[in-house]
Amino acid sequence: MKRLVLLGGGHAHLFVLEDLAHHPDENVEVSMVTPLPMLTYTGMLPGYVAGHYSLERCSIDLVRLAGKAHASFVQTLGVLINPDAKEVICADGTVLAYDVLSIDIGSRPAIAAKGVERNALVLRPLAKFVNGWMRLLAHAKDQGLGSVSVVGGGAGGVEIAFAIAHRLRRELDNHAPHVRVFSDSPQILPEFNEGVRQRAIHNAARYEIGLHAGSGVAEVGAGYVRLDNHLEFESGATLWAAGAGAPEIFAESGLATDEKGFLAIDENLQSTSHPGIFAAGDCASRVRNPLPKAGVFAVRAGPVLAANLRAALAGGPLTEFRTRRNYLALLSTGHKHAIGAYGPLGWEGNWAWNWKDRIDRRFVDRFTAT
Ligand SMILES: Cc1cc2nc3c(=O)[nH]c(=O)nc-3n(C[C@H](O)[C@H](O)[C@H](O)COP(=O)(O)OP(=O)(O)OC[C@H]3O[C@@H](n4cnc5c(N)ncnc54)[C@H](O)[C@@H]3O)c2cc1C
């Protein structure tokens, strides 16, 4: 009997579980280790914050998927990997032996300022963010709120800022707080083309969202944000949505990493230091042709990961993960309207939001429908 351990209930592992459900192998014992029974689909998170979706609509039941894949579900965090003994050590004391280990644990927030853990609502882990957002919303409704700051001018931060501005206007009308975005890069949405940036700036004006590019945040305090240049802004609530940092588990376990600490993998999604270990999604970086940290690449890698885990268990040949760097991005702008981007192209409209809505619902339904 071979043992396959799936560490992390991320997007690529959804495809692995689906593959295992469709092609069960009685010679393989599968375990999934992940801290929460549900995966919140981040593509729909801004829609949840804006009030367009319930949390259930954006969630995928990992326990149910694991059951269909005949995998045991171990609800805890993996804290260390012993690659010599081929074991995963978990936060609850469980030790799982593996023949093949697959890792899809995402990233952790990249925090580069003082006071963030104490005074800011951090976007990850998502479950903690969702609880914090519900408290923030209740507080704003009960006691009012002067302003909200979002730190992070990438797609996630900008979409969340739009969603918050929309929701608070809907809930509080004229008493809605001012929303602003701080970004340390010279422009917001640095990963997109200029046309898309201009569309975002135009849409931000509709909600009077302040966009502060080139404004690195040095400190988040109780009720304020201080920039690198010592300028201080009053901030009733601050959200930290800046960047993706590497999970500590790789360096602590002695696995090869890139210079930022993400697991170093090759074209076959295999660890460059330990061939029995595979990984996909934000937690890993391909040594050659690294990809941006975006869910779309975890999703694209999923079927290849599933095939390679099967091959590694059976001793068969591995498949290269080949993918385009370009991807379709649809950024929601608060109300049911979105900006689209693909390479040098850009567009926007309510129809673009409907398109995004259809894509996102279809993705969640794929792993939710019986
Ligand atoms: C607001 C927002 C909107 C976004 N929108 C988009 C979008 O439209 N398109 C896009 O491509 N990207 C988007 N992204 C980026 C996207 O969320 C990530 O790139 C994506 O979630 C990465 O997927 P993953 O499978 O690598 O990890 P994750 O989705 O983060 O999943 C990791 C899983 O591992 C679990 N886990 C974590 N640590 C451990 C551990 N130590 N042991 C066991 N389990 C662990 C977690 O609980 C989770 O279940 C968005 C991000 C944000 C914040």
CSV table of C-alpha atoms and ligand atoms in Angstrom, one decimal:
chain,number,residue,atom,x,y,z
A,1,MET,CA,0.0,0.0,0.0
A,2,LYS,CA,1.4,3.4,-1.0
A,3,ARG,CA,0.7,6.6,1.0
A,4,LEU,CA,-0.1,9.9,-0.6
A,5,VAL,CA,-0.4,13.0,1.7
A,6,LEU,CA,-2.0,16.1,0.4
A,7,LEU,CA,-0.8,19.0,2.5
A,8,GLY,CA,-3.2,22.1,2.2
A,9,GLY,CA,-6.7,22.3,0.8
A,10,GLY,CA,-5.8,24.8,-2.0
A,11,HIS,CA,-7.0,25.2,-5.5
A,12,ALA,CA,-4.7,22.7,-7.3
A,13,HIS,CA,-5.7,20.0,-4.7
A,14,LEU,CA,-9.3,20.3,-5.7
A,15,PHE,CA,-8.4,18.8,-9.1
A,16,VAL,CA,-6.3,16.0,-7.3
A,17,LEU,CA,-9.3,15.1,-5.2
A,18,GLU,CA,-11.6,15.2,-8.3
A,19,ASP,CA,-9.2,12.9,-10.1
A,20,LEU,CA,-9.0,10.5,-7.1
A,21,ALA,CA,-12.8,10.4,-6.9
A,22,HIS,CA,-13.1,9.5,-10.6
A,23,HIS,CA,-10.2,7.0,-10.6
A,24,PRO,CA,-10.0,5.4,-7.2
A,25,ASP,CA,-6.9,3.3,-6.5
A,26,GLU,CA,-7.3,0.8,-3.7
A,27,ASN,CA,-3.5,0.5,-3.5
A,28,VAL,CA,-3.1,4.1,-2.4
A,29,GLU,CA,-4.0,5.4,1.0
A,30,VAL,CA,-4.7,9.2,0.8
A,31,SER,CA,-4.8,11.8,3.5
A,32,MET,CA,-5.5,15.5,3.2
A,33,VAL,CA,-4.2,17.8,5.9
A,34,THR,CA,-5.7,21.3,6.1
A,35,PRO,CA,-6.9,23.5,9.0
A,36,LEU,CA,-10.4,24.3,7.7
A,37,PRO,CA,-13.2,22.2,6.3
A,38,MET,CA,-14.0,24.8,3.6
A,39,LEU,CA,-12.0,26.5,1.0
A,40,THR,CA,-13.2,30.1,0.3
A,41,TYR,CA,-12.8,30.9,-3.4
A,42,THR,CA,-11.0,34.2,-3.4
A,43,GLY,CA,-12.3,35.2,-6.9
A,44,MET,CA,-15.7,35.6,-5.2
A,45,LEU,CA,-14.4,37.2,-1.9
A,46,PRO,CA,-14.8,40.8,-3.1
A,47,GLY,CA,-18.4,39.9,-4.2
A,48,TYR,CA,-19.0,38.5,-0.7
A,49,VAL,CA,-17.6,41.7,0.9
A,50,ALA,CA,-19.7,43.8,-1.5
A,51,GLY,CA,-22.8,41.9,-0.4
A,52,HIS,CA,-23.5,40.1,-3.7
A,53,TYR,CA,-22.8,36.6,-2.4
A,54,SER,CA,-23.3,34.7,0.8
A,55,LEU,CA,-20.2,33.1,2.3
A,56,GLU,CA,-21.6,29.7,1.5
A,57,ARG,CA,-21.9,30.6,-2.2
A,58,CYS,CA,-18.1,31.2,-2.3
A,59,SER,CA,-17.1,28.1,-0.4
A,60,ILE,CA,-16.1,24.6,-1.4
A,61,ASP,CA,-16.6,21.8,1.1
A,62,LEU,CA,-13.2,20.0,1.3
A,63,VAL,CA,-14.5,17.3,3.7
A,64,ARG,CA,-17.1,16.2,1.2
A,65,LEU,CA,-14.6,16.2,-1.7
A,66,ALA,CA,-12.1,14.3,0.4
A,67,GLY,CA,-14.8,11.7,1.2
A,68,LYS,CA,-15.6,11.3,-2.5
A,69,ALA,CA,-11.9,10.8,-3.1
A,70,HIS,CA,-11.7,8.1,-0.4
A,71,ALA,CA,-9.2,10.3,1.4
A,72,SER,CA,-9.0,10.7,5.2
A,73,PHE,CA,-9.5,14.4,6.2
A,74,VAL,CA,-7.1,15.5,8.9
A,75,GLN,CA,-8.2,19.0,10.2
A,76,THR,CA,-5.0,20.6,11.3
A,77,LEU,CA,-2.0,22.5,10.1
A,78,GLY,CA,1.2,20.9,8.8
A,79,VAL,CA,4.1,22.5,10.7
A,80,LEU,CA,7.2,20.5,9.6
A,81,ILE,CA,8.2,18.0,7.0
A,82,ASN,CA,10.9,15.5,7.7
A,83,PRO,CA,12.0,14.6,4.1
A,84,ASP,CA,14.5,11.9,5.3
A,85,ALA,CA,11.9,10.0,7.4
A,86,LYS,CA,9.2,11.0,4.8
A,87,GLU,CA,6.8,12.3,7.4
A,88,VAL,CA,4.6,15.3,7.9
A,89,ILE,CA,4.3,16.6,11.4
A,90,CYS,CA,1.1,18.4,12.3
A,91,ALA,CA,0.1,21.1,14.8
A,92,ASP,CA,-2.1,18.6,16.7
A,93,GLY,CA,0.7,16.1,17.1
A,94,THR,CA,-0.4,13.8,14.2
A,95,VAL,CA,2.5,12.4,12.3
A,96,LEU,CA,1.7,11.2,8.7
A,97,ALA,CA,4.1,9.0,6.8
A,98,TYR,CA,4.1,9.4,3.0
A,99,ASP,CA,5.6,7.8,-0.1
A,100,VAL,CA,4.5,10.9,-2.1
A,101,LEU,CA,3.7,14.3,-0.7
A,102,SER,CA,1.9,17.0,-2.5
A,103,ILE,CA,1.8,20.6,-1.1
A,104,ASP,CA,-0.7,23.3,-1.9
A,105,ILE,CA,-0.8,25.6,1.2
A,106,GLY,CA,-0.9,29.0,-0.5
A,107,SER,CA,1.1,32.0,0.8
A,108,ARG,CA,1.1,34.0,4.0
A,109,PRO,CA,0.8,37.8,4.2
A,110,ALA,CA,4.0,39.6,3.4
A,111,ILE,CA,4.1,42.1,6.3
A,112,ALA,CA,6.7,44.8,6.1
A,113,ALA,CA,5.4,47.4,8.6
A,114,LYS,CA,5.1,47.8,12.4
A,115,GLY,CA,1.9,47.1,14.3
A,116,VAL,CA,0.1,45.2,11.5
A,117,GLU,CA,-0.6,42.0,13.5
A,118,ARG,CA,-2.1,44.0,16.3
A,119,ASN,CA,-3.9,46.8,14.5
A,120,ALA,CA,-4.8,45.7,11.0
A,121,LEU,CA,-7.2,43.2,9.5
A,122,VAL,CA,-5.0,40.9,7.5
A,123,LEU,CA,-6.5,39.3,4.3
A,124,ARG,CA,-5.0,35.9,5.1
A,125,PRO,CA,-5.9,33.4,6.5
A,126,LEU,CA,-9.3,34.1,4.9
A,127,ALA,CA,-11.4,32.7,7.7
A,128,LYS,CA,-9.9,35.2,10.1
A,129,PHE,CA,-10.4,38.0,7.6
A,130,VAL,CA,-14.1,37.1,7.2
A,131,ASN,CA,-14.6,37.2,10.9
A,132,GLY,CA,-12.8,40.5,11.2
A,133,TRP,CA,-14.8,42.0,8.3
A,134,MET,CA,-18.1,41.0,9.9
A,135,ARG,CA,-17.0,42.7,13.1
A,136,LEU,CA,-15.9,45.8,11.2
A,137,LEU,CA,-19.2,46.0,9.3
A,138,ALA,CA,-21.2,45.6,12.6
A,139,HIS,CA,-19.0,48.3,14.3
A,140,ALA,CA,-19.5,50.7,11.3
A,141,LYS,CA,-23.2,50.2,11.4
A,142,ASP,CA,-23.5,50.6,15.2
A,143,GLN,CA,-21.0,53.3,15.9
A,144,GLY,CA,-19.9,54.8,12.6
A,145,LEU,CA,-16.4,54.8,11.1
A,146,GLY,CA,-14.4,57.8,9.8
A,147,SER,CA,-12.2,56.1,7.2
A,148,VAL,CA,-10.9,52.7,6.0
A,149,SER,CA,-7.4,52.2,4.7
A,150,VAL,CA,-6.4,49.3,2.5
A,151,VAL,CA,-2.7,48.6,2.3
A,152,GLY,CA,-1.8,46.9,-1.1
A,153,GLY,CA,-2.4,48.3,-4.5
A,154,GLY,CA,-2.4,45.0,-6.4
A,155,ALA,CA,-5.6,43.3,-7.8
A,156,GLY,CA,-6.7,41.8,-4.5
A,157,GLY,CA,-6.3,45.1,-2.5
A,158,VAL,CA,-8.0,47.2,-5.1
A,159,GLU,CA,-10.9,44.8,-5.6
A,160,ILE,CA,-11.4,44.7,-1.8
A,161,ALA,CA,-11.3,48.5,-1.5
A,162,PHE,CA,-14.0,48.8,-4.2
A,163,ALA,CA,-16.1,46.1,-2.5
A,164,ILE,CA,-15.8,47.8,1.0
A,165,ALA,CA,-16.6,51.2,-0.5
A,166,HIS,CA,-19.7,49.8,-2.2
A,167,ARG,CA,-20.9,47.9,0.8
A,168,LEU,CA,-20.5,50.7,3.3
A,169,ARG,CA,-22.3,53.1,1.0
A,170,ARG,CA,-25.1,50.7,0.7
A,171,GLU,CA,-25.3,50.1,4.4
A,172,LEU,CA,-24.5,53.6,5.7
A,173,ASP,CA,-25.5,55.9,2.8
A,174,ASN,CA,-24.2,59.4,3.5
A,175,HIS,CA,-22.4,58.3,6.6
A,176,ALA,CA,-20.1,55.9,4.7
A,177,PRO,CA,-16.5,56.3,5.6
A,178,HIS,CA,-13.8,57.5,3.2
A,179,VAL,CA,-11.9,54.5,1.7
A,180,ARG,CA,-8.3,54.8,0.5
A,181,VAL,CA,-5.6,52.5,-0.9
A,182,PHE,CA,-1.9,52.8,-0.1
A,183,SER,CA,0.6,51.2,-2.4
A,184,ASP,CA,4.4,51.3,-2.2
A,185,SER,CA,4.8,50.8,-6.0
A,186,PRO,CA,4.8,53.9,-8.1
A,187,GLN,CA,1.4,53.1,-9.5
A,188,ILE,CA,-1.6,51.0,-8.5
A,189,LEU,CA,-2.2,47.7,-10.3
A,190,PRO,CA,1.4,47.5,-11.4
A,191,GLU,CA,0.8,44.1,-13.0
A,192,PHE,CA,-1.8,45.5,-15.5
A,193,ASN,CA,-1.6,47.7,-18.6
A,194,GLU,CA,-2.0,51.5,-18.5
A,195,GLY,CA,-5.5,51.4,-20.0
A,196,VAL,CA,-6.7,49.1,-17.2
A,197,ARG,CA,-5.1,51.3,-14.6
A,198,GLN,CA,-6.9,54.4,-16.0
A,199,ARG,CA,-10.2,52.5,-15.9
A,200,ALA,CA,-9.6,51.6,-12.2
A,201,ILE,CA,-8.7,55.2,-11.4
A,202,HIS,CA,-11.9,56.4,-13.1
A,203,ASN,CA,-14.0,53.9,-11.2
A,204,ALA,CA,-12.4,54.7,-7.9
A,205,ALA,CA,-13.5,58.4,-8.4
A,206,ARG,CA,-17.1,57.2,-8.5
A,207,TYR,CA,-16.7,56.0,-4.9
A,208,GLU,CA,-14.3,58.8,-4.0
A,209,ILE,CA,-11.7,56.2,-3.1
A,210,GLY,CA,-8.3,57.8,-2.5
A,211,LEU,CA,-5.5,56.1,-4.4
A,212,HIS,CA,-2.1,56.7,-2.8
A,213,ALA,CA,0.6,55.2,-5.1
A,214,GLY,CA,4.2,55.4,-4.1
A,215,SER,CA,3.2,55.5,-0.5
A,216,GLY,CA,4.8,52.7,1.5
A,217,VAL,CA,3.3,52.1,4.9
A,218,ALA,CA,5.8,52.0,7.8
A,219,GLU,CA,3.4,51.5,10.7
A,220,VAL,CA,-0.2,50.7,11.4
A,221,GLY,CA,-1.3,52.0,14.8
A,222,ALA,CA,-4.7,52.1,16.6
A,223,GLY,CA,-6.6,54.6,14.5
A,224,TYR,CA,-3.8,55.7,12.2
A,225,VAL,CA,-1.5,54.7,9.3
A,226,ARG,CA,2.0,56.2,9.1
A,227,LEU,CA,3.9,56.2,5.8
A,228,ASP,CA,7.6,55.8,5.1
A,229,ASN,CA,7.8,59.5,4.6
A,230,HIS,CA,6.3,60.1,8.1
A,231,LEU,CA,3.0,61.4,6.8
A,232,GLU,CA,0.2,60.1,9.1
A,233,PHE,CA,-3.4,59.4,8.1
A,234,GLU,CA,-6.4,58.9,10.5
A,235,SER,CA,-7.7,55.3,9.9
A,236,GLY,CA,-10.7,53.9,11.7
A,237,ALA,CA,-10.0,50.5,10.2
A,238,THR,CA,-6.9,49.2,8.3
A,239,LEU,CA,-6.8,46.2,6.0
A,240,TRP,CA,-3.5,44.6,5.1
A,241,ALA,CA,-3.7,43.2,1.5
A,242,ALA,CA,0.0,43.6,0.5
A,243,GLY,CA,1.8,40.8,-1.3
A,244,ALA,CA,2.3,37.1,-0.9
A,245,GLY,CA,5.0,35.8,1.5
A,246,ALA,CA,6.5,32.4,1.7
A,247,PRO,CA,5.3,29.8,4.3
A,248,GLU,CA,8.0,29.2,6.9
A,249,ILE,CA,7.6,25.4,6.7
A,250,PHE,CA,9.9,24.9,3.7
A,251,ALA,CA,13.0,26.5,5.1
A,252,GLU,CA,12.4,25.0,8.5
A,253,SER,CA,12.1,21.6,6.9
A,254,GLY,CA,15.3,21.9,5.0
A,255,LEU,CA,13.7,21.8,1.5
A,256,ALA,CA,15.2,23.8,-1.4
A,257,THR,CA,13.5,27.2,-1.8
A,258,ASP,CA,13.9,30.2,-4.0
A,259,GLU,CA,15.4,33.4,-2.6
A,260,LYS,CA,12.1,34.4,-1.1
A,261,GLY,CA,11.5,31.1,0.7
A,262,PHE,CA,8.9,29.6,-1.7
A,263,LEU,CA,9.4,25.8,-2.4
A,264,ALA,CA,11.7,25.4,-5.4
A,265,ILE,CA,10.0,23.2,-8.0
A,266,ASP,CA,10.9,22.1,-11.6
A,267,GLU,CA,8.8,21.9,-14.7
A,268,ASN,CA,7.1,18.7,-13.4
A,269,LEU,CA,6.0,20.5,-10.2
A,270,GLN,CA,8.5,18.4,-8.3
A,271,SER,CA,10.7,19.7,-5.5
A,272,THR,CA,14.2,20.3,-6.8
A,273,SER,CA,15.8,18.9,-3.7
A,274,HIS,CA,13.3,16.0,-2.8
A,275,PRO,CA,11.8,14.1,-5.8
A,276,GLY,CA,9.0,12.5,-3.6
A,277,ILE,CA,7.6,16.0,-3.0
A,278,PHE,CA,5.4,17.9,-5.4
A,279,ALA,CA,3.8,21.3,-5.1
A,280,ALA,CA,1.5,23.8,-6.9
A,281,GLY,CA,0.0,27.2,-6.4
A,282,ASP,CA,1.3,30.2,-4.5
A,283,CYS,CA,3.5,28.2,-2.1
A,284,ALA,CA,5.9,27.1,-4.8
A,285,SER,CA,8.0,28.8,-7.4
A,286,ARG,CA,9.3,27.2,-10.6
A,287,VAL,CA,13.0,27.7,-10.8
A,288,ARG,CA,12.9,28.2,-14.5
A,289,ASN,CA,10.0,30.3,-15.8
A,290,PRO,CA,8.6,31.4,-12.4
A,291,LEU,CA,4.9,32.4,-12.6
A,292,PRO,CA,3.0,35.2,-10.9
A,293,LYS,CA,1.3,34.3,-7.7
A,294,ALA,CA,-2.3,34.1,-8.9
A,295,GLY,CA,-5.0,31.4,-8.3
A,296,VAL,CA,-5.4,30.9,-12.0
A,297,PHE,CA,-1.9,29.2,-12.1
A,298,ALA,CA,-2.9,26.9,-9.2
A,299,VAL,CA,-6.0,26.0,-11.1
A,300,ARG,CA,-4.1,25.4,-14.4
A,301,ALA,CA,-1.5,23.3,-12.5
A,302,GLY,CA,-4.2,21.1,-10.9
A,303,PRO,CA,-4.7,18.5,-13.6
A,304,VAL,CA,-0.9,18.1,-14.2
A,305,LEU,CA,-0.3,17.7,-10.5
A,306,ALA,CA,-3.0,15.0,-10.3
A,307,ALA,CA,-1.4,13.2,-13.3
A,308,ASN,CA,2.1,13.5,-11.8
A,309,LEU,CA,1.1,12.2,-8.4
A,310,ARG,CA,-0.5,9.2,-10.0
A,311,ALA,CA,2.7,8.7,-12.1
A,312,ALA,CA,5.0,9.1,-9.1
A,313,LEU,CA,3.0,6.5,-7.1
A,314,ALA,CA,3.1,4.1,-10.0
A,315,GLY,CA,6.7,4.8,-11.1
A,316,GLY,CA,5.6,6.2,-14.5
A,317,PRO,CA,6.8,9.2,-16.5
A,318,LEU,CA,6.0,12.7,-15.4
A,319,THR,CA,4.3,15.4,-17.4
A,320,GLU,CA,5.6,19.0,-17.8
A,321,PHE,CA,3.4,21.8,-16.6
A,322,ARG,CA,3.3,24.1,-19.6
A,323,THR,CA,1.2,27.3,-19.4
A,324,ARG,CA,0.9,30.7,-20.9
A,325,ARG,CA,1.9,33.6,-18.6
A,326,ASN,CA,-1.1,35.6,-19.8
A,327,TYR,CA,-4.4,35.2,-18.1
A,328,LEU,CA,-7.9,36.7,-18.2
A,329,ALA,CA,-8.3,39.0,-15.2
A,330,LEU,CA,-11.7,40.4,-14.3
A,331,LEU,CA,-11.6,43.0,-11.5
A,332,SER,CA,-14.9,43.8,-9.8
A,333,THR,CA,-15.4,47.4,-9.0
A,334,GLY,CA,-17.9,47.3,-6.1
A,335,HIS,CA,-21.3,47.4,-7.8
A,336,LYS,CA,-22.0,44.7,-10.4
A,337,HIS,CA,-19.5,46.0,-12.8
A,338,ALA,CA,-16.0,44.8,-13.7
A,339,ILE,CA,-12.8,45.8,-15.5
A,340,GLY,CA,-11.3,43.1,-17.8
A,341,ALA,CA,-7.7,42.7,-18.7
A,342,TYR,CA,-5.8,40.3,-21.0
A,343,GLY,CA,-2.2,41.3,-21.9
A,344,PRO,CA,-2.4,44.7,-23.5
A,345,LEU,CA,-6.2,44.7,-23.8
A,346,GLY,CA,-8.7,46.2,-21.4
A,347,TRP,CA,-12.5,46.7,-21.2
A,348,GLU,CA,-15.2,47.2,-18.7
A,349,GLY,CA,-19.0,47.0,-18.1
A,350,ASN,CA,-21.8,45.4,-16.2
A,351,TRP,CA,-21.6,42.6,-18.8
A,352,ALA,CA,-18.0,41.9,-17.7
A,353,TRP,CA,-19.2,41.4,-14.1
A,354,ASN,CA,-21.9,39.0,-15.3
A,355,TRP,CA,-19.1,37.2,-17.2
A,356,LYS,CA,-16.9,37.0,-14.1
A,357,ASP,CA,-20.0,35.9,-12.1
A,358,ARG,CA,-20.7,33.0,-14.5
A,359,ILE,CA,-17.0,31.9,-14.5
A,360,ASP,CA,-16.7,32.0,-10.7
A,361,ARG,CA,-20.0,30.3,-10.0
A,362,ARG,CA,-19.2,27.5,-12.5
A,363,PHE,CA,-15.8,26.9,-10.8
A,364,VAL,CA,-17.4,26.6,-7.3
A,365,ASP,CA,-20.2,24.5,-8.7
A,366,ARG,CA,-17.8,22.1,-10.4
A,367,PHE,CA,-16.5,21.1,-6.9
A,368,THR,CA,-19.8,21.5,-5.1
A,369,ALA,CA,-22.5,19.8,-7.2
A,370,THR,CA,-23.2,16.2,-6.4
B,1,LIG,C1,-9.3,39.5,-2.6
B,1,LIG,C2,-8.5,38.6,-3.5
B,1,LIG,C3,-9.0,38.3,-4.8
B,1,LIG,C4,-8.3,37.5,-5.7
B,1,LIG,N1,-8.8,37.2,-6.9
B,1,LIG,C5,-8.1,36.4,-7.8
B,1,LIG,C6,-8.6,36.2,-9.1
B,1,LIG,O1,-9.7,36.7,-9.5
B,1,LIG,N2,-7.9,35.4,-9.9
B,1,LIG,C7,-6.7,34.8,-9.5
B,1,LIG,O2,-6.1,34.1,-10.3
B,1,LIG,N3,-6.2,35.0,-8.2
B,1,LIG,C8,-6.9,35.8,-7.4
B,1,LIG,N4,-6.4,36.0,-6.1
B,1,LIG,C9,-5.1,35.3,-5.7
B,1,LIG,C10,-5.5,33.9,-5.2
B,1,LIG,O3,-6.4,34.1,-4.1
B,1,LIG,C11,-4.4,33.1,-4.8
B,1,LIG,O4,-3.4,33.1,-5.8
B,1,LIG,C12,-4.8,31.6,-4.7
B,1,LIG,O5,-5.7,31.5,-3.6
B,1,LIG,C13,-3.7,30.7,-4.5
B,1,LIG,O6,-4.2,29.4,-4.4
B,1,LIG,P1,-3.4,28.2,-3.7
B,1,LIG,O7,-4.1,27.0,-4.0
B,1,LIG,O8,-2.0,28.3,-3.9
B,1,LIG,O9,-3.6,28.6,-2.1
B,1,LIG,P2,-4.9,28.9,-1.2
B,1,LIG,O10,-6.1,29.2,-2.0
B,1,LIG,O11,-4.4,30.0,-0.3
B,1,LIG,O12,-5.1,27.6,-0.4
B,1,LIG,C14,-4.2,27.1,0.6
B,1,LIG,C15,-4.9,26.1,1.4
B,1,LIG,O13,-3.9,25.5,2.3
B,1,LIG,C16,-4.3,25.6,3.7
B,1,LIG,N5,-3.1,25.7,4.5
B,1,LIG,C17,-2.4,26.8,4.7
B,1,LIG,N6,-1.3,26.6,5.5
B,1,LIG,C18,-1.4,25.2,5.7
B,1,LIG,C19,-0.5,24.3,6.5
B,1,LIG,N7,0.6,24.7,7.1
B,1,LIG,N8,-0.9,23.0,6.5
B,1,LIG,C20,-2.0,22.6,5.9
B,1,LIG,N9,-2.8,23.4,5.2
B,1,LIG,C21,-2.5,24.7,5.1
B,1,LIG,C22,-5.3,26.8,3.7
B,1,LIG,O14,-6.2,26.7,4.8
B,1,LIG,C23,-6.0,26.7,2.3
B,1,LIG,O15,-7.0,25.7,2.4
B,1,LIG,C24,-7.1,36.9,-5.2
B,1,LIG,C25,-6.6,37.1,-4.0
B,1,LIG,C26,-7.3,37.9,-3.1
B,1,LIG,C27,-6.8,38.2,-1.7
